[in-house]
Amino acid sequence: MKLIGVDVDGTLVNSKRVITERTREALISAMKAGHKVVIVTGRPTAGARNLAEALEFDKYGGLISSFNGGAITDFATGKVLANHEMDHDIAVEMIKLAKDLPLETMVPYMDTVFSPKIGPYTEGEARTLRMEAKEVEDLDQTIDFPVNKILFAADPDLIDEPTSKIKERFGDLTEQVKSARFYYEVMPMGLSKGNSLLEIAKIFNIDQKDIIAFGDEMNDETMIEAAGVGVAMGNAVSKIKEIADYVTLTNDEDGIAYYLDKFIL
């Protein structure tokens, strides 16, 4: 049995943000053949629900690793196999610090994206994830739910300076990654997509050499490295291509299906 981990944006979905029929069929065929498929994403669990439905995870036992490894869910049963939360005091402090920085702050929970001030990035993220965006101005004072991840967003040319302050203050206490040119994600210490795949492999007694991971961005680095075979998409950033064991076609050329057809199916 192989454990097949697939990133979402730039990997599982094409540039139109849809799963093509060929990619869908290849992943379903892999599950029918007895392999375990997991969507590994920075998105909240609710934000990956439509993708899991499209891949018929309820029928074939697929998993969702959300929040960059913060939670692992068996989609068919809804059972949470693992859940990692951020220290609440750290989350509160971070939201408070970000209020004075030129950043949009997003805290996803259940079906809602909470933000002290909703802007275009928050609106876009909620729309993409099919979640509700809710503005709570005093979020740092009123947050009363567990936090798996905090997402910061800003113009790509302006994001590095304010997020460096987040890194400076909380870098030793959390895991931080730039997941896109305009997104900066903060998770509990020790979390990564790579560690999540290793955690899933342990649960299902799958050898590390039997892990295959597909990704394209820097937040996929850990799972490309952790996998027995790390596969970079043809559209991946150069660093991911450098560390990958194999470079497949782009997400607009069914890169996942190309690899699975060639080596697994």
Coordinates of N, CA, C and O in Angstrom, one line a residue, residues 18-185:
V18 N -9.9 23.8 -10.3 CA -10.7 22.7 -10.3 C -9.9 21.4 -10.5 O -8.8 21.5 -11.0
I19 N -10.4 20.3 -10.0 CA -9.8 19.0 -10.2 C -10.2 18.5 -11.6 O -11.4 18.4 -11.8
T20 N -9.2 18.3 -12.5 CA -9.6 17.8 -13.8 C -10.1 16.3 -13.7 O -9.8 15.6 -12.7
E21 N -10.8 15.9 -14.7 CA -11.4 14.6 -14.7 C -10.3 13.5 -14.7 O -10.4 12.5 -14.1
R22 N -9.2 13.8 -15.5 CA -8.1 12.8 -15.5 C -7.4 12.6 -14.2 O -7.1 11.5 -13.8
T23 N -7.2 13.7 -13.5 CA -6.6 13.6 -12.2 C -7.5 13.0 -11.2 O -7.1 12.1 -10.4
R24 N -8.8 13.3 -11.3 CA -9.8 12.7 -10.4 C -9.8 11.2 -10.6 O -9.8 10.4 -9.6
E25 N -9.9 10.8 -11.8 CA -10.0 9.3 -12.1 C -8.7 8.6 -11.6 O -8.8 7.4 -11.1
A26 N -7.5 9.2 -11.8 CA -6.3 8.5 -11.4 C -6.2 8.3 -9.9 O -5.8 7.3 -9.4
L27 N -6.7 9.3 -9.1 CA -6.6 9.2 -7.7 C -7.7 8.2 -7.2 O -7.4 7.4 -6.3
I28 N -8.8 8.2 -7.8 CA -9.9 7.2 -7.4 C -9.4 5.8 -7.8 O -9.6 4.9 -7.0
S29 N -8.8 5.7 -8.9 CA -8.2 4.4 -9.3 C -7.1 3.9 -8.3 O -7.1 2.7 -8.0
A30 N -6.3 4.8 -7.8 CA -5.3 4.5 -6.8 C -6.0 4.0 -5.5 O -5.5 3.0 -5.0
M31 N -7.1 4.6 -5.1 CA -7.8 4.2 -3.9 C -8.4 2.8 -4.1 O -8.4 2.0 -3.3
K32 N -9.0 2.6 -5.3 CA -9.6 1.3 -5.6 C -8.6 0.2 -5.6 O -8.9 -0.9 -5.3
A33 N -7.3 0.6 -6.0 CA -6.3 -0.4 -6.0 C -5.7 -0.7 -4.6 O -4.8 -1.5 -4.4
G34 N -6.3 0.0 -3.6 CA -5.8 -0.2 -2.2 C -4.9 0.8 -1.6 O -4.4 0.6 -0.4
H35 N -4.6 1.8 -2.3 CA -3.7 2.8 -1.8 C -4.5 3.9 -1.0 O -5.7 4.1 -1.2
K36 N -3.8 4.5 -0.1 CA -4.4 5.5 0.8 C -4.1 6.9 0.3 O -2.9 7.3 0.1
V37 N -5.1 7.7 -0.1 CA -4.9 9.1 -0.6 C -5.3 10.1 0.5 O -6.3 10.0 1.2
V38 N -4.4 11.1 0.7 CA -4.7 12.1 1.6 C -4.5 13.5 1.0 O -3.5 13.7 0.3
I39 N -5.5 14.4 1.2 CA -5.3 15.8 0.8 C -4.5 16.5 1.9 O -4.9 16.5 3.0
V40 N -3.4 17.0 1.6 CA -2.5 17.7 2.6 C -2.5 19.1 2.3 O -1.9 19.6 1.3
T41 N -3.1 19.9 3.1 CA -3.3 21.3 2.8 C -3.2 22.3 4.0 O -3.4 21.8 5.1
G42 N -2.9 23.5 3.7 CA -2.9 24.5 4.7 C -4.4 25.0 5.0 O -4.6 25.6 6.0
R43 N -5.3 24.6 4.1 CA -6.7 25.0 4.3 C -7.3 24.3 5.6 O -6.8 23.3 6.0
P44 N -8.3 25.0 6.1 CA -9.1 24.3 7.2 C -9.8 23.1 6.7 O -10.0 22.9 5.5
T45 N -10.2 22.2 7.6 CA -10.8 21.0 7.2 C -12.1 21.3 6.3 O -12.3 20.6 5.3
A46 N -12.9 22.2 6.8 CA -14.1 22.6 6.0 C -13.8 23.1 4.6 O -14.6 22.9 3.7
G47 N -12.6 23.7 4.4 CA -12.2 24.3 3.2 C -11.8 23.2 2.2 O -11.6 23.5 1.0
A48 N -11.6 22.0 2.6 CA -11.2 20.9 1.7 C -12.3 19.9 1.5 O -12.2 18.9 0.7
R49 N -13.5 20.2 2.1 CA -14.6 19.2 2.0 C -15.1 19.0 0.6 O -15.3 17.8 0.2
N50 N -15.2 20.1 -0.2 CA -15.7 19.9 -1.6 C -14.7 19.1 -2.5 O -15.1 18.3 -3.3
L51 N -13.4 19.2 -2.2 CA -12.4 18.4 -2.9 C -12.5 16.9 -2.5 O -12.4 16.0 -3.4
A52 N -12.7 16.7 -1.2 CA -12.8 15.3 -0.7 C -14.1 14.6 -1.3 O -14.1 13.4 -1.7
E53 N -15.1 15.4 -1.5 CA -16.4 14.9 -2.1 C -16.1 14.6 -3.5 O -16.6 13.5 -4.0
A54 N -15.4 15.4 -4.3 CA -15.2 15.2 -5.7 C -14.3 14.0 -5.9 O -14.5 13.3 -6.9
L55 N -13.5 13.6 -4.9 CA -12.6 12.4 -5.1 C -13.3 11.2 -4.4 O -12.6 10.2 -4.3
E56 N -14.5 11.4 -4.0 CA -15.3 10.3 -3.4 C -14.6 9.6 -2.2 O -14.6 8.4 -2.1
F57 N -14.0 10.5 -1.4 CA -13.3 10.0 -0.2 C -14.3 9.2 0.7 O -13.8 8.3 1.5
D58 N -15.5 9.6 0.7 CA -16.5 8.9 1.6 C -16.6 7.4 1.2 O -16.9 6.5 2.0
K59 N -16.4 7.1 0.0 CA -16.5 5.8 -0.6 C -15.2 5.0 -0.4 O -15.2 3.8 -0.2
Y60 N -14.1 5.7 -0.6 CA -12.8 5.0 -0.7 C -11.8 5.2 0.4 O -10.7 4.8 0.3
G61 N -12.3 5.9 1.5 CA -11.5 6.0 2.7 C -10.4 7.0 2.7 O -9.3 6.9 3.3
G62 N -10.6 8.1 1.9 CA -9.6 9.1 1.8 C -9.5 10.0 3.1 O -10.4 10.0 3.9
L63 N -8.4 10.6 3.3 CA -8.1 11.4 4.5 C -7.9 12.9 4.1 O -7.5 13.2 3.0
I64 N -8.1 13.8 5.1 CA -7.8 15.2 5.0 C -6.8 15.6 6.1 O -7.1 15.4 7.2
S65 N -5.6 16.0 5.7 CA -4.7 16.6 6.6 C -4.7 18.1 6.4 O -4.3 18.6 5.4
S66 N -5.4 18.8 7.3 CA -5.6 20.2 7.2 C -4.7 21.1 8.1 O -4.0 20.5 8.9
F67 N -4.8 22.4 7.9 CA -4.0 23.3 8.7 C -2.5 23.0 8.6 O -1.8 23.1 9.6
N68 N -2.0 22.5 7.5 CA -0.6 22.2 7.3 C -0.2 21.1 8.4 O 0.9 21.1 8.9
G69 N -1.1 20.1 8.6 CA -0.8 19.0 9.5 C -1.4 19.2 10.9 O -1.2 18.4 11.7
G70 N -2.2 20.3 11.1 CA -2.8 20.5 12.4 C -3.9 19.6 12.8 O -4.1 19.3 13.9
A71 N -4.6 19.0 11.8 CA -5.7 18.1 12.0 C -5.7 17.0 10.9 O -5.5 17.3 9.8
I72 N -5.9 15.8 11.3 CA -6.1 14.7 10.4 C -7.4 14.1 10.5 O -7.8 13.6 11.6
T73 N -8.2 14.0 9.5 CA -9.6 13.6 9.5 C -9.9 12.5 8.5 O -9.5 12.6 7.4
D74 N -10.6 11.4 9.0 CA -11.1 10.4 8.2 C -12.4 10.9 7.6 O -13.4 11.1 8.3
F75 N -12.4 11.2 6.3 CA -13.5 11.9 5.7 C -14.9 11.2 5.8 O -15.9 11.7 6.1
A76 N -14.8 9.9 5.6 CA -16.1 9.1 5.6 C -16.7 9.0 6.9 O -18.0 9.2 7.0
T77 N -16.0 8.9 8.0 CA -16.6 8.8 9.3 C -16.6 10.1 10.1 O -17.4 10.3 11.0
G78 N -15.8 11.1 9.6 CA -15.7 12.4 10.3 C -14.8 12.3 11.5 O -14.7 13.3 12.2
K79 N -14.2 11.2 11.7 CA -13.4 11.0 12.9 C -12.1 11.7 12.8 O -11.4 11.6 11.8
V80 N -11.7 12.5 13.8 CA -10.5 13.2 13.8 C -9.4 12.3 14.4 O -9.5 11.9 15.6
L81 N -8.5 11.9 13.6 CA -7.4 11.0 14.0 C -6.3 11.6 14.8 O -5.6 11.0 15.5
A82 N -6.1 12.9 14.5 CA -5.1 13.7 15.3 C -5.5 15.2 15.2 O -6.0 15.6 14.2
N83 N -5.2 15.9 16.3 CA -5.5 17.3 16.3 C -4.4 18.0 17.1 O -4.1 17.6 18.3
H84 N -3.8 19.1 16.6 CA -2.8 19.8 17.2 C -3.2 21.3 17.3 O -3.4 21.9 16.3
E85 N -3.3 21.8 18.5 CA -3.7 23.2 18.7 C -2.6 24.1 19.1 O -1.6 23.7 19.8
M86 N -2.7 25.4 18.8 CA -1.7 26.4 19.2 C -1.9 26.8 20.6 O -3.1 26.8 21.1
D87 N -0.9 27.0 21.4 CA -1.0 27.6 22.7 C -1.9 28.8 22.7 O -1.6 29.7 21.9
H88 N -2.9 28.8 23.5 CA -4.0 29.9 23.3 C -3.4 31.3 23.6 O -3.7 32.2 22.9
D89 N -2.5 31.4 24.6 CA -1.9 32.7 24.9 C -1.1 33.2 23.8 O -1.0 34.4 23.5
I90 N -0.3 32.3 23.1 CA 0.5 32.7 22.0 C -0.4 33.2 20.9 O -0.1 34.2 20.2
A91 N -1.5 32.5 20.6 CA -2.4 32.9 19.5 C -3.0 34.3 19.8 O -3.1 35.1 18.9
V92 N -3.4 34.5 21.1 CA -4.0 35.8 21.4 C -2.9 36.9 21.3 O -3.2 38.0 20.7
E93 N -1.7 36.7 21.7 CA -0.6 37.7 21.6 C -0.3 38.0 20.1 O -0.1 39.2 19.8
M94 N -0.4 37.0 19.3 CA 0.0 37.1 17.9 C -1.1 38.0 17.2 O -0.8 38.9 16.4
I95 N -2.4 37.7 17.5 CA -3.5 38.5 16.9 C -3.4 39.9 17.3 O -3.6 40.8 16.5
K96 N -3.0 40.1 18.6 CA -2.9 41.5 19.1 C -1.7 42.2 18.4 O -1.9 43.4 18.0
L97 N -0.6 41.6 18.3 CA 0.6 42.2 17.6 C 0.2 42.6 16.2 O 0.6 43.7 15.7
A98 N -0.4 41.7 15.5 CA -0.7 41.9 14.0 C -1.7 43.0 13.8 O -1.7 43.6 12.7
K99 N -2.5 43.4 14.8 CA -3.4 44.5 14.7 C -2.7 45.8 14.3 O -3.3 46.7 13.6
D100 N -1.4 46.0 14.7 CA -0.7 47.2 14.5 C 0.2 47.0 13.2 O 1.0 47.9 12.9
L101 N 0.0 45.9 12.5 CA 0.9 45.7 11.3 C 0.0 45.7 10.1 O -1.2 45.4 10.1
P102 N 0.5 46.1 8.9 CA -0.3 46.2 7.7 C -0.5 44.8 7.1 O -0.1 44.4 6.0
L103 N -1.3 44.0 7.9 CA -1.6 42.6 7.5 C -3.0 42.3 7.7 O -3.7 42.8 8.6
E104 N -3.6 41.4 6.8 CA -4.9 40.9 7.1 C -4.7 39.6 7.9 O -3.9 38.8 7.6
T105 N -5.4 39.5 9.0 CA -5.3 38.3 9.9 C -6.5 37.4 9.8 O -7.6 37.9 9.9
M106 N -6.3 36.1 9.6 CA -7.4 35.2 9.4 C -7.2 34.0 10.4 O -6.1 33.4 10.4
V107 N -8.2 33.7 11.1 CA -8.2 32.6 12.1 C -9.4 31.7 11.7 O -10.6 32.0 12.0
P108 N -9.2 30.6 11.0 CA -10.3 29.7 10.6 C -10.7 28.8 11.8 O -9.8 28.2 12.5
Y109 N -12.0 28.6 11.9 CA -12.5 27.6 12.9 C -13.9 27.1 12.4 O -14.7 27.9 12.0
M110 N -14.0 25.8 12.3 CA -15.2 25.1 11.8 C -15.5 25.7 10.4 O -14.7 25.6 9.5
D111 N -16.7 26.3 10.2 CA -17.0 26.8 8.9 C -16.8 28.3 8.7 O -17.4 28.9 7.7
T112 N -16.1 28.9 9.6 CA -15.9 30.4 9.6 C -14.5 30.8 9.6 O -13.6 30.2 10.2
V113 N -14.2 31.9 8.8 CA -12.9 32.5 8.9 C -13.1 33.8 9.7 O -13.8 34.7 9.2
F114 N -12.5 33.9 10.9 CA -12.6 35.1 11.7 C -11.5 36.0 11.4 O -10.3 35.6 11.2
S115 N -11.7 37.3 11.4 CA -10.7 38.3 11.2 C -11.1 39.6 11.9 O -12.2 40.0 12.0
P116 N -10.0 40.3 12.5 CA -10.3 41.6 13.2 C -10.7 42.7 12.2 O -11.4 43.6 12.6
K117 N -10.3 42.5 10.9 CA -10.7 43.5 9.9 C -10.7 42.8 8.6 O -9.6 42.4 8.0
I118 N -11.9 42.6 8.0 CA -12.0 41.8 6.7 C -11.5 42.7 5.6 O -12.0 43.8 5.4
G119 N -10.6 42.2 4.8 CA -10.2 42.9 3.6 C -10.3 42.0 2.4 O -10.9 40.9 2.5
P120 N -9.7 42.3 1.2 CA -9.9 41.5 0.0 C -9.3 40.1 0.1 O -9.9 39.2 -0.5
Y121 N -8.2 40.0 0.8 CA -7.6 38.6 0.9 C -8.5 37.7 1.8 O -8.7 36.5 1.4
T122 N -9.0 38.2 2.8 CA -9.9 37.5 3.7 C -11.2 37.1 2.9 O -11.7 35.9 3.0
E123 N -11.7 38.0 2.2 CA -13.0 37.8 1.4 C -12.7 36.7 0.4 O -13.5 35.8 0.2
G124 N -11.5 36.8 -0.3 CA -11.1 35.9 -1.3 C -10.9 34.5 -0.8 O -11.3 33.5 -1.3
E125 N -10.3 34.4 0.4 CA -10.0 33.1 1.0 C -11.3 32.4 1.5 O -11.5 31.2 1.2
A126 N -12.2 33.2 2.1 CA -13.5 32.6 2.5 C -14.3 32.1 1.3 O -14.9 31.0 1.3
R127 N -14.2 32.9 0.2 CA -14.9 32.5 -1.0 C -14.4 31.2 -1.6 O -15.1 30.3 -2.0
T128 N -13.0 31.1 -1.7 CA -12.4 29.9 -2.2 C -12.7 28.7 -1.4 O -12.9 27.6 -1.9
L129 N -12.7 28.9 0.0 CA -12.9 27.8 0.9 C -14.4 27.4 1.1 O -14.7 26.5 1.8
R130 N -15.2 28.3 0.5 CA -16.7 28.1 0.7 C -17.0 28.2 2.2 O -17.8 27.4 2.7
M131 N -16.4 29.2 2.9 CA -16.6 29.4 4.3 C -17.1 30.8 4.5 O -17.0 31.6 3.6
E132 N -17.7 31.1 5.7 CA -18.2 32.4 6.0 C -17.0 33.3 6.5 O -16.2 32.8 7.3
A133 N -17.0 34.5 6.1 CA -16.0 35.5 6.7 C -16.7 36.3 7.8 O -17.8 36.9 7.5
K134 N -16.2 36.3 9.0 CA -16.8 37.1 10.1 C -15.8 38.0 10.7 O -14.8 37.6 11.2
E135 N -16.2 39.3 10.7 CA -15.3 40.3 11.3 C -15.6 40.5 12.8 O -16.7 40.7 13.2
V136 N -14.5 40.3 13.6 CA -14.6 40.5 15.0 C -13.5 41.4 15.4 O -12.3 41.0 15.6
E137 N -13.8 42.6 15.6 CA -12.7 43.7 15.8 C -11.9 43.4 17.0 O -10.6 43.5 17.0
D138 N -12.5 42.9 18.1 CA -11.7 42.6 19.3 C -11.4 41.1 19.5 O -11.4 40.5 20.5
L139 N -11.0 40.5 18.3 CA -10.8 39.1 18.3 C -9.8 38.6 19.3 O -9.9 37.6 19.9
D140 N -8.7 39.4 19.5 CA -7.7 39.1 20.5 C -8.2 39.0 21.9 O -7.6 38.3 22.7
Q141 N -9.3 39.7 22.2 CA -9.8 39.7 23.5 C -11.0 38.7 23.7 O -11.3 38.3 24.8
T142 N -11.6 38.3 22.6 CA -12.8 37.5 22.7 C -12.6 36.0 22.1 O -13.6 35.2 22.3
I143 N -11.5 35.7 21.5 CA -11.3 34.4 20.9 C -11.5 33.3 22.0 O -10.8 33.3 23.0
D144 N -12.4 32.4 21.8 CA -12.7 31.4 22.8 C -12.7 30.0 22.2 O -13.3 29.1 22.8
F145 N -12.1 29.8 21.1 CA -12.1 28.5 20.4 C -10.6 28.1 20.2 O -9.7 28.9 20.1
P146 N -10.3 26.8 20.0 CA -9.0 26.3 19.8 C -8.5 26.8 18.4 O -9.2 26.8 17.4
V147 N -7.2 27.1 18.3 CA -6.6 27.6 17.1 C -5.6 26.6 16.5 O -4.7 26.2 17.2
N148 N -5.9 26.2 15.3 CA -4.9 25.3 14.6 C -3.9 26.0 13.8 O -2.8 25.6 13.5
K149 N -4.3 27.2 13.3 CA -3.5 28.0 12.4 C -3.9 29.5 12.4 O -5.1 29.8 12.5
I150 N -3.0 30.4 12.2 CA -3.3 31.8 11.9 C -2.7 32.1 10.6 O -1.5 31.8 10.3
L151 N -3.4 32.7 9.7 CA -3.0 33.1 8.4 C -2.9 34.6 8.2 O -3.9 35.3 8.6
F152 N -1.8 35.1 7.7 CA -1.6 36.5 7.5 C -1.5 36.7 6.0 O -0.9 35.9 5.3
A153 N -2.0 37.8 5.5 CA -2.0 38.1 4.1 C -1.7 39.6 3.8 O -2.1 40.5 4.6
A154 N -1.0 39.9 2.7 CA -0.7 41.2 2.3 C -0.2 41.2 0.8 O 0.1 40.1 0.3
D155 N -0.1 42.4 0.2 CA 0.4 42.5 -1.1 C 1.8 41.8 -1.1 O 2.6 42.0 -0.2
P156 N 2.1 41.0 -2.1 CA 3.4 40.3 -2.2 C 4.6 41.2 -2.0 O 5.6 40.7 -1.4
D157 N 4.6 42.4 -2.5 CA 5.7 43.3 -2.3 C 5.8 43.9 -1.0 O 6.8 44.6 -0.6
L158 N 4.8 43.8 -0.1 CA 4.8 44.4 1.2 C 4.7 43.4 2.3 O 4.8 43.9 3.5
I159 N 4.6 42.2 2.1 CA 4.3 41.2 3.2 C 5.5 40.9 4.0 O 5.4 40.6 5.2
D160 N 6.7 40.9 3.4 CA 7.9 40.4 4.1 C 8.3 41.2 5.4 O 8.6 40.6 6.4
E161 N 8.2 42.5 5.3 CA 8.6 43.3 6.5 C 7.7 43.1 7.7 O 8.2 42.8 8.8
P162 N 6.3 43.2 7.6 CA 5.5 42.9 8.8 C 5.6 41.5 9.3 O 5.6 41.3 10.5
T163 N 5.7 40.5 8.4 CA 5.7 39.1 8.9 C 7.1 38.8 9.5 O 7.2 37.9 10.3
S164 N 8.1 39.6 9.2 CA 9.4 39.4 9.9 C 9.3 39.7 11.4 O 9.9 39.2 12.2
K165 N 8.3 40.6 11.7 CA 8.1 41.0 13.1 C 7.4 39.8 13.8 O 7.6 39.5 15.0
I166 N 6.5 39.1 13.1 CA 5.8 37.9 13.6 C 6.9 36.8 13.9 O 6.9 36.2 14.9
K167 N 7.8 36.7 12.9 CA 8.9 35.7 13.0 C 9.8 36.0 14.2 O 10.2 35.1 14.9
E168 N 10.1 37.3 14.3 CA 11.0 37.7 15.4 C 10.5 37.4 16.8 O 11.1 36.9 17.6
R169 N 9.2 37.7 16.9 CA 8.5 37.5 18.2 C 8.1 36.1 18.5 O 8.3 35.6 19.7
F170 N 7.7 35.4 17.5 CA 7.1 34.0 17.8 C 7.8 32.9 17.1 O 7.3 31.8 17.1
G171 N 8.9 33.2 16.4 CA 9.6 32.2 15.6 C 10.1 31.0 16.4 O 10.1 29.9 15.8
D172 N 10.5 31.2 17.6 CA 11.0 30.1 18.5 C 9.8 29.3 19.1 O 10.1 28.3 19.8
L173 N 8.6 29.8 19.0 CA 7.5 29.2 19.7 C 6.5 28.5 18.8 O 5.6 27.8 19.2
T174 N 6.6 28.8 17.4 CA 5.7 28.3 16.5 C 6.4 27.8 15.2 O 7.6 28.1 15.0
E175 N 5.7 27.2 14.3 CA 6.2 26.9 13.0 C 5.6 27.9 12.0 O 4.4 28.3 12.1
Q176 N 6.4 28.5 11.2 CA 6.0 29.5 10.3 C 6.4 29.2 8.9 O 7.6 28.8 8.7
V177 N 5.5 29.5 7.9 CA 5.9 29.2 6.5 C 5.2 30.2 5.6 O 4.0 30.6 5.8
K178 N 5.9 30.6 4.5 CA 5.3 31.5 3.5 C 4.7 30.5 2.5 O 5.4 29.9 1.7
S179 N 3.4 30.4 2.4 CA 2.8 29.4 1.6 C 2.4 29.9 0.2 O 2.1 29.1 -0.7
A180 N 2.4 31.2 0.0 CA 2.2 31.8 -1.3 C 2.9 33.1 -1.2 O 3.3 33.6 -0.1
R181 N 3.0 33.8 -2.3 CA 3.6 35.1 -2.3 C 2.9 36.1 -1.4 O 3.5 37.1 -1.0
F182 N 1.6 35.9 -1.2 CA 0.9 36.9 -0.4 C 0.3 36.2 0.9 O -0.4 36.9 1.6
Y183 N 0.7 35.0 1.2 CA 0.3 34.3 2.4 C 1.4 33.9 3.3 O 2.4 33.4 2.9
Y184 N 1.2 34.1 4.7 CA 2.2 33.7 5.7 C 1.4 32.9 6.7 O 0.5 33.5 7.3
E185 N 1.8 31.7 7.0 CA 1.0 30.8 7.9 C 1.8 30.5 9.1 O 3.0 30.2 9.1

